[in-house]
């Protein structure tokens, strides 16, 4: 999560950099005169293979075909930007022929080993392509490939994907026709074919140099990516910015892979049946999680109570044996006061959660397993309902007259894309619902989710985190803190300040809760 925030932050901070660039005098179109026919053929091989990869992802139902935008693209407007960034004509030409993915229409932005699709029609991403690993962010860059913090993307090298929340980036060297697939954190290859290749020592003093990381012929790598998908060595699993959906939910545990095989991937693939089955697998998984939620919550509270208890035990040990100075001694006492308050809090939560389990799950069974088809049906019912509500919202917004303002037109376009994806998904979920309904009628004749479970929806009665003892605990902690402060010797300014700060804060908290009570 923190990493996502950092990445987003860095991405948004990188915008002003672009504004610093002074556009050169407009030059003519990116010149292709200097590119030899052989070079051109190799660049087309890259663009064609990227298309083949994207089409494979469409066939796998991971991308909606409307989201692929094929070349050639008119990049005249970026010419001066390319010059400023010193991008080789071969790479400029490649940018104009690559296919691009529009995630809003395609439905996903996650691509291969935690990376994302990129789009070099976007000036910012062209610029980020000069530092695809965010390695030089905040570093005073020197345009010297042989210095420690130097630039590391030579003009004829470009990424073909972009960094997601860490993960891999595909890098292409247009002069040597080579590809590296590099994981940002491991700083090693994620090319499946190079897993057993021994890593060499870095050869450059530039610590961002990736020359030593295993790499191979670009065409071979991209053809292999298609093969990996066809052989299910790779299953698309969604990206960080795609949110939590069927692909992230079912990708990791192998369920998607099984469903692909079940439906004849790759050569006899029934994509429609696959998608319906994916929706049903999702429903079963969600219903199953729902069915045991009260038990899981109680278990989580028990675990965190254990963690607090062992923290308390550790500080007590320290106080007995480890502390040397007075400051450490009083610091440990203060820590014990806080740990005891947290332990009281954690144990009350355990009590509450266990009480709830006794109420809702007699004999540790929250929902009778014979009702399982009805749970799944209820999930699909709610899902269809939600999608229909969203569709109605979009239709209402789209029925308003088109605006004169370009920004609002942009919104409109986004909504149209969302609507396209939603219509497809809704058709899948309605079919899944019908199939689940027939099954439930056979297996639980005459029953409904409501009659079977006594619940209205897939929702347990509200779980109140505030509990009767909460205020008493807060007051107790305040009193303990005051008593401790009265004993701390005057010369231990730091400990005294910590405790008095806490007291002030706690007084404000308790005061606030008096008002809201
Ligand atoms: C390409 O775009 C530029 C403006 O950015 C425009 O002047 C030019 O006519 C376009 N070329 C083609 C072939 O559409």
XYZ file of C-alpha atoms and ligand atoms in Angstrom:
531
model
C 0.000 0.000 0.000
C 2.721 2.419 1.052
C 4.632 1.430 -2.043
C 1.615 2.248 -4.216
C 1.311 5.623 -2.604
C 4.989 6.293 -3.116
C 4.832 5.268 -6.743
C 1.798 7.480 -7.318
C 3.458 10.319 -5.495
C 6.590 9.990 -7.560
C 4.519 9.824 -10.734
C 2.650 12.984 -9.852
C 5.799 14.773 -8.761
C 7.439 13.961 -12.031
C 5.011 16.191 -13.941
C 6.748 19.492 -13.209
C 9.968 18.054 -14.635
C 8.359 17.943 -18.032
C 7.351 21.550 -17.731
C 10.978 22.491 -17.203
C 11.866 21.343 -20.676
C 12.165 24.145 -23.158
C 10.734 22.914 -26.434
C 13.247 23.254 -29.218
C 12.338 24.970 -32.414
C 9.837 22.668 -34.114
C 11.668 20.213 -36.283
C 10.104 18.173 -39.040
C 8.472 14.770 -38.439
C 10.599 12.213 -36.615
C 12.986 11.436 -39.394
C 13.085 7.864 -40.535
C 15.656 8.473 -43.242
C 18.515 7.344 -41.042
C 16.905 3.975 -40.333
C 18.107 1.129 -42.515
C 15.598 -1.324 -44.019
C 16.972 -4.103 -41.781
C 16.512 -1.943 -38.715
C 12.993 -1.067 -39.818
C 12.134 -4.729 -40.256
C 13.314 -5.447 -36.732
C 11.243 -2.592 -35.316
C 8.201 -3.945 -37.133
C 8.911 -7.346 -35.665
C 8.668 -5.779 -32.184
C 5.418 -3.951 -32.983
C 3.902 -7.070 -34.585
C 4.846 -9.271 -31.648
C 3.476 -6.760 -29.137
C 0.219 -6.903 -31.137
C 0.269 -10.664 -30.977
C 0.748 -10.540 -27.202
C -2.160 -8.123 -26.792
C -4.359 -10.223 -29.070
C -3.533 -13.253 -26.962
C -4.685 -11.312 -23.901
C -7.894 -10.455 -25.756
C -8.396 -14.124 -26.591
C -7.871 -14.920 -22.909
C -10.668 -12.438 -22.142
C -8.298 -10.352 -20.046
C -8.506 -7.358 -22.420
C -11.485 -6.018 -24.298
C -10.572 -5.739 -27.991
C -11.830 -2.139 -28.127
C -8.908 -1.222 -25.866
C -6.159 -2.005 -28.409
C -5.058 0.996 -30.437
C -2.908 -0.040 -33.358
C -0.329 2.036 -35.181
C 0.745 3.947 -37.061
C 0.313 6.906 -34.747
C 1.003 10.497 -35.737
C 3.589 11.644 -33.202
C 4.546 14.872 -34.968
C 3.432 16.827 -31.931
C 6.095 15.084 -29.819
C 8.997 15.764 -32.188
C 10.618 18.470 -30.106
C 10.099 16.435 -26.958
C 11.944 13.528 -28.581
C 14.797 15.854 -29.522
C 15.030 17.300 -26.016
C 15.144 13.841 -24.507
C 17.665 12.731 -27.100
C 15.612 9.765 -28.262
C 17.095 7.803 -31.134
C 15.208 7.956 -34.469
C 14.767 4.178 -34.390
C 12.981 4.404 -31.033
C 10.901 7.346 -32.278
C 9.858 5.263 -35.249
C 9.042 2.320 -32.974
C 6.832 4.586 -30.866
C 4.851 5.483 -33.964
C 4.154 1.851 -34.937
C 3.625 0.138 -31.555
C 0.102 -0.903 -30.575
C -1.100 0.734 -27.345
C -3.598 -0.311 -24.709
C -6.225 2.067 -23.391
C -6.919 0.542 -19.965
C -10.243 2.370 -19.593
C -11.583 0.546 -22.639
C -9.525 -2.633 -22.280
C -10.472 -3.196 -18.650
C -6.969 -3.770 -17.293
C -3.632 -2.005 -17.013
C -1.584 -4.770 -15.359
C 0.887 -6.485 -17.688
C 3.391 -9.256 -17.044
C 5.145 -9.760 -13.706
C 3.593 -6.788 -11.958
C 4.246 -4.248 -14.726
C 1.763 -2.140 -16.669
C 0.990 -1.263 -20.276
C 2.575 1.950 -21.387
C 1.657 4.437 -24.108
C 4.279 6.570 -25.827
C 1.726 8.923 -27.338
C 1.814 10.445 -23.880
C 4.714 12.909 -23.424
C 5.034 12.181 -19.722
C 5.503 8.499 -20.312
C 8.052 9.138 -23.025
C 9.968 11.118 -20.446
C 9.508 8.488 -17.738
C 10.880 6.023 -20.281
C 14.276 7.667 -19.745
C 14.116 6.517 -16.118
C 11.690 3.573 -16.144
C 12.747 2.342 -12.680
C 12.403 5.752 -10.991
C 16.053 5.277 -10.054
C 17.056 8.870 -10.713
C 14.135 10.470 -9.001
C 15.467 13.205 -6.717
C 19.032 12.587 -7.961
C 20.986 15.346 -9.642
C 21.318 13.581 -12.985
C 24.453 13.745 -15.031
C 24.103 12.743 -18.673
C 27.013 10.382 -18.228
C 26.388 6.646 -18.536
C 29.632 5.896 -16.724
C 29.041 7.732 -13.489
C 27.499 6.241 -10.381
C 24.130 7.993 -10.582
C 24.283 8.610 -14.301
C 21.571 8.253 -16.904
C 21.141 4.591 -17.722
C 18.786 4.528 -20.715
C 20.814 5.047 -23.836
C 18.952 6.914 -26.628
C 18.333 3.676 -28.546
C 17.012 1.788 -25.510
C 13.360 2.004 -24.474
C 10.941 0.292 -22.141
C 8.058 -1.589 -23.758
C 6.057 -1.619 -20.525
C 6.074 0.537 -17.437
C 6.572 0.019 -13.760
C 3.479 -0.838 -11.769
C 3.699 -1.065 -8.028
C 7.296 -2.255 -8.335
C 7.344 -5.416 -10.466
C 8.991 -5.828 -13.859
C 9.759 -3.614 -16.836
C 10.538 -4.901 -20.345
C 13.515 -3.035 -21.857
C 14.414 -3.082 -25.537
C 17.766 -2.178 -27.086
C 16.977 -1.195 -30.681
C 20.621 -1.321 -31.841
C 21.332 -4.834 -30.680
C 17.704 -6.099 -30.841
C 17.843 -7.403 -27.271
C 15.313 -7.544 -24.454
C 15.764 -7.487 -20.702
C 12.867 -8.266 -18.380
C 13.900 -6.768 -15.069
C 12.303 -6.761 -11.666
C 12.764 -3.422 -9.954
C 13.222 -4.708 -6.428
C 15.201 -7.860 -7.141
C 17.207 -6.070 -9.874
C 17.309 -9.394 -11.715
C 15.666 -10.990 -14.714
C 12.089 -12.286 -14.643
C 12.398 -13.775 -18.133
C 11.180 -17.334 -17.527
C 13.683 -18.699 -20.039
C 16.616 -17.123 -18.176
C 15.782 -18.315 -14.686
C 18.737 -20.659 -14.556
C 21.239 -18.333 -16.182
C 23.895 -17.291 -13.736
C 23.935 -13.610 -12.819
C 27.112 -11.796 -13.697
C 28.754 -9.035 -11.712
C 27.936 -5.470 -12.755
C 30.440 -4.200 -15.301
C 29.682 -0.484 -15.044
C 30.242 1.883 -12.129
C 26.789 3.231 -12.973
C 24.747 1.438 -10.344
C 21.660 1.605 -12.551
C 23.355 -0.142 -15.433
C 21.508 -3.349 -16.319
C 23.945 -4.613 -18.943
C 25.062 -7.496 -16.696
C 21.512 -8.770 -16.115
C 20.698 -11.740 -18.375
C 18.967 -10.788 -21.643
C 18.422 -12.288 -25.080
C 17.169 -11.783 -28.612
C 14.129 -9.513 -28.568
C 12.048 -11.505 -31.049
C 12.624 -14.700 -29.102
C 11.515 -13.097 -25.838
C 8.296 -11.672 -27.257
C 7.432 -14.870 -29.111
C 7.992 -16.702 -25.839
C 5.620 -14.363 -23.990
C 2.868 -15.496 -26.384
C 3.911 -19.114 -25.808
C 3.863 -18.651 -22.045
C 0.301 -17.419 -22.169
C -0.728 -20.213 -24.501
C 0.916 -22.820 -22.277
C -0.421 -21.091 -19.144
C 3.089 -20.657 -17.801
C 1.745 -17.138 -17.387
C -1.809 -16.263 -16.446
C -2.741 -12.572 -16.465
C -3.506 -11.666 -12.882
C -4.430 -7.991 -12.956
C -2.395 -5.004 -11.888
C -2.269 -2.998 -8.713
C -4.227 -0.132 -10.272
C -6.869 -2.496 -11.671
C -8.383 -2.846 -8.220
C -9.576 -6.148 -6.864
C -11.415 -8.138 -9.503
C -11.845 -11.686 -10.784
C -8.300 -11.695 -12.115
C -6.619 -10.729 -8.894
C -8.989 -12.841 -6.793
C -8.598 -16.063 -8.774
C -5.206 -15.647 -10.418
C -2.910 -16.402 -7.546
C -4.241 -19.717 -6.321
C -4.302 -21.365 -9.740
C -8.105 -21.241 -10.159
C -7.928 -19.224 -13.368
C -5.417 -21.608 -14.833
C -7.738 -24.545 -14.135
C -10.667 -22.711 -15.692
C -8.665 -21.990 -18.843
C -7.832 -25.682 -19.149
C -11.406 -26.736 -18.414
C -12.663 -24.566 -21.266
C -10.199 -25.744 -23.885
C -7.479 -23.098 -23.839
C -5.711 -22.464 -26.118
C -6.902 -24.227 -29.266
C -10.511 -25.136 -28.475
C -11.232 -22.277 -26.116
C -14.839 -21.422 -25.307
C -14.297 -17.900 -23.960
C -17.961 -17.224 -23.184
C -18.314 -20.346 -21.058
C -14.984 -19.525 -19.424
C -16.155 -16.056 -18.395
C -19.377 -17.406 -16.920
C -17.388 -19.964 -14.981
C -15.021 -17.260 -13.738
C -18.027 -15.324 -12.403
C -19.287 -18.450 -10.669
C -15.884 -19.240 -9.174
C -15.744 -15.678 -7.892
C -19.218 -16.078 -6.377
C -18.298 -19.327 -4.663
C -15.115 -17.832 -3.268
C -16.873 -14.729 -1.958
C -19.764 -16.704 -0.498
C -17.360 -19.086 1.192
C -15.467 -16.182 2.731
C -18.680 -14.643 3.889
C -19.760 -17.908 5.490
C -16.783 -17.971 7.836
C -16.283 -14.255 8.405
C -17.270 -14.124 12.098
C -14.828 -16.967 12.832
C -12.044 -15.241 10.930
C -12.632 -11.939 12.684
C -12.431 -13.613 16.091
C -9.249 -15.390 15.045
C -7.661 -12.130 13.906
C -8.498 -10.473 17.204
C -7.019 -13.390 19.124
C -3.832 -13.052 17.105
C -3.495 -9.342 17.728
C -4.167 -9.851 21.449
C -1.319 -12.378 21.449
C 0.961 -9.862 19.771
C 0.195 -7.226 22.391
C 0.722 -9.753 25.183
C 4.121 -10.710 23.883
C 5.062 -7.031 23.497
C 4.121 -6.519 27.144
C 6.126 -9.550 28.231
C 9.144 -8.325 26.254
C 9.133 -4.875 27.858
C 8.709 -6.411 31.296
C 11.739 -8.625 30.664
C 13.686 -5.591 29.524
C 12.799 -3.733 32.669
C 13.979 -6.653 34.791
C 17.218 -7.306 32.952
C 18.120 -5.081 30.060
C 17.802 -1.483 31.116
C 20.845 0.459 32.256
C 20.062 4.114 32.733
C 17.268 5.790 34.644
C 15.965 7.137 31.404
C 15.656 3.619 29.968
C 14.028 2.382 33.158
C 11.328 5.046 33.177
C 10.938 4.761 29.435
C 10.214 1.046 29.849
C 7.729 1.724 32.649
C 5.919 4.153 30.392
C 5.871 1.566 27.622
C 4.379 -0.974 30.037
C 1.562 1.419 30.933
C 0.691 1.797 27.270
C 1.060 -1.899 26.490
C -1.235 -2.788 29.378
C -3.893 -0.421 28.077
C -3.597 -1.963 24.622
C -3.757 -5.449 26.057
C -6.969 -4.567 27.895
C -8.387 -3.159 24.659
C -7.321 -6.153 22.583
C -8.729 -8.628 25.072
C -12.072 -6.872 25.165
C -12.239 -7.084 21.393
C -11.541 -10.809 21.633
C -14.397 -11.150 24.121
C -16.749 -9.263 21.839
C -15.741 -11.198 18.743
C -16.136 -14.508 20.544
C -19.492 -13.448 21.887
C -20.531 -12.690 18.332
C -19.361 -16.128 17.207
C -21.453 -17.745 19.934
C -24.465 -15.738 18.743
C -24.092 -16.206 15.028
C -22.220 -19.483 14.667
C -23.476 -22.153 17.074
C -20.976 -25.019 17.099
C -18.668 -22.827 14.980
C -20.939 -23.164 11.949
C -22.175 -19.771 10.753
C -24.128 -20.946 7.697
C -25.425 -24.493 7.208
C -23.311 -25.969 4.373
C -26.300 -27.505 2.565
C -27.341 -23.924 1.708
C -24.137 -23.305 -0.261
C -25.836 -23.042 -3.705
C -28.068 -20.337 -2.225
C -25.119 -18.304 -0.929
C -23.581 -18.325 -4.367
C -26.915 -17.374 -5.911
C -27.306 -14.516 -3.445
C -23.849 -13.198 -4.297
C -24.634 -13.225 -8.016
C -28.006 -11.605 -7.376
C -26.352 -8.737 -5.488
C -23.604 -8.402 -8.069
C -26.109 -8.135 -10.952
C -28.104 -5.641 -8.914
C -25.036 -3.473 -8.295
C -24.000 -3.578 -11.934
C -27.518 -2.634 -13.038
C -27.505 0.313 -10.651
C -24.157 1.491 -12.018
C -25.395 1.072 -15.579
C -28.495 3.171 -14.841
C -26.242 5.868 -13.340
C -24.015 5.906 -16.404
C -27.004 6.005 -18.750
C -28.435 8.933 -16.884
C -25.150 10.827 -17.047
C -24.747 9.994 -20.716
C -28.287 11.059 -21.564
C -27.410 14.619 -20.655
C -26.612 16.789 -23.652
C -22.954 16.730 -24.734
C -21.031 19.618 -23.276
C -19.061 22.309 -25.029
C -16.257 21.924 -22.517
C -13.525 19.526 -23.623
C -12.890 18.353 -20.045
C -16.467 17.193 -19.691
C -16.315 15.565 -23.090
C -13.416 13.598 -21.764
C -15.543 12.436 -18.831
C -18.175 11.411 -21.309
C -15.712 9.327 -23.252
C -14.538 7.627 -20.050
C -18.140 6.849 -19.128
C -18.795 5.380 -22.536
C -15.814 3.085 -22.142
C -16.915 2.068 -18.665
C -20.391 1.419 -20.030
C -19.032 -0.867 -22.750
C -17.127 -2.965 -20.228
C -20.051 -3.016 -17.836
C -22.519 -4.220 -20.488
C -20.280 -7.151 -21.272
C -19.756 -7.998 -17.634
C -23.453 -7.740 -16.895
C -24.283 -10.202 -19.681
C -21.781 -12.655 -18.171
C -23.108 -12.230 -14.638
C -26.747 -12.591 -15.723
C -25.907 -15.890 -17.412
C -23.989 -17.005 -14.330
C -26.966 -16.059 -12.167
C -29.373 -18.104 -14.298
C -27.139 -21.165 -14.137
C -26.731 -20.809 -10.378
C -30.490 -20.390 -9.987
C -31.238 -23.673 -11.775
C -28.691 -25.468 -9.639
C -30.033 -23.994 -6.420
C -33.587 -25.022 -7.360
C -32.451 -28.594 -7.813
C -30.291 -28.789 -4.721
C -32.344 -26.667 -2.314
C -35.905 -26.987 -3.641
C -38.373 -24.488 -2.224
C -35.664 -22.650 -0.291
C -34.301 -19.154 -0.603
C -31.153 -17.618 0.835
C -33.368 -15.729 3.278
C -35.391 -18.733 4.411
C -32.270 -20.845 4.790
C -30.017 -18.387 6.608
C -32.350 -15.893 8.266
C -30.230 -13.125 6.688
C -31.477 -10.532 4.233
C -28.269 -10.170 2.265
C -24.681 -11.388 2.338
C -24.112 -9.218 5.336
C -23.706 -10.088 8.968
C -25.365 -7.937 11.636
C -23.260 -4.819 12.223
C -20.197 -5.300 14.351
C -19.702 -2.491 16.776
C -16.107 -1.671 17.542
C -17.005 0.702 20.329
C -17.730 -1.349 23.399
C -18.909 -0.510 26.891
C -15.469 -0.707 28.484
C -13.776 1.537 25.933
C -14.269 4.775 27.791
C -13.357 3.210 31.125
C -10.121 1.924 29.551
C -9.271 5.351 28.185
C -9.835 6.964 31.577
C -7.783 4.270 33.284
C -4.903 4.858 30.898
C -5.087 8.598 31.534
C -4.971 8.036 35.266
C -2.059 5.590 34.982
C -0.149 8.068 32.837
C -0.676 10.866 35.346
C 0.434 8.664 38.223
C 3.540 7.623 36.378
C 4.390 11.200 35.447
C 4.190 12.180 39.121
C 6.957 9.663 39.875
C 9.341 10.333 36.956
C 12.375 12.282 38.255
C 12.542 15.914 37.062
C 15.840 15.525 35.250
C 14.397 12.973 32.800
C 13.025 15.664 30.521
C 12.538 13.490 27.462
C 10.433 10.818 29.177
C 8.455 13.491 31.029
C 7.740 15.321 27.789
C 6.578 12.111 26.085
C 4.178 11.348 28.895
C 2.810 14.878 29.181
C 2.277 15.076 25.428
C 0.390 11.839 25.602
C -1.716 13.065 28.538
C -2.712 16.197 26.666
C -3.650 14.161 23.621
C -5.567 11.595 25.660
C -7.419 14.352 27.538
C -8.542 15.796 24.235
C -9.680 12.351 23.072
C -11.637 11.628 26.214
C -13.089 15.139 26.101
C -14.204 14.609 22.522
C -15.872 11.340 23.274
C -17.739 13.026 26.143
C -19.229 15.430 23.632
C -20.261 12.740 21.189
C -21.652 10.366 23.810
C 0.129 14.854 -37.800
O -0.143 15.777 -36.736
C 0.234 17.124 -37.046
C -0.069 17.994 -35.823
O 0.403 17.455 -34.683
C -0.508 17.612 -38.264
O -0.086 18.932 -38.590
C -0.287 16.681 -39.438
O -1.093 17.070 -40.518
C -0.604 15.248 -39.042
N -0.235 14.375 -40.153
C -1.072 13.496 -40.648
C -0.533 12.655 -41.757
O -2.201 13.357 -40.251
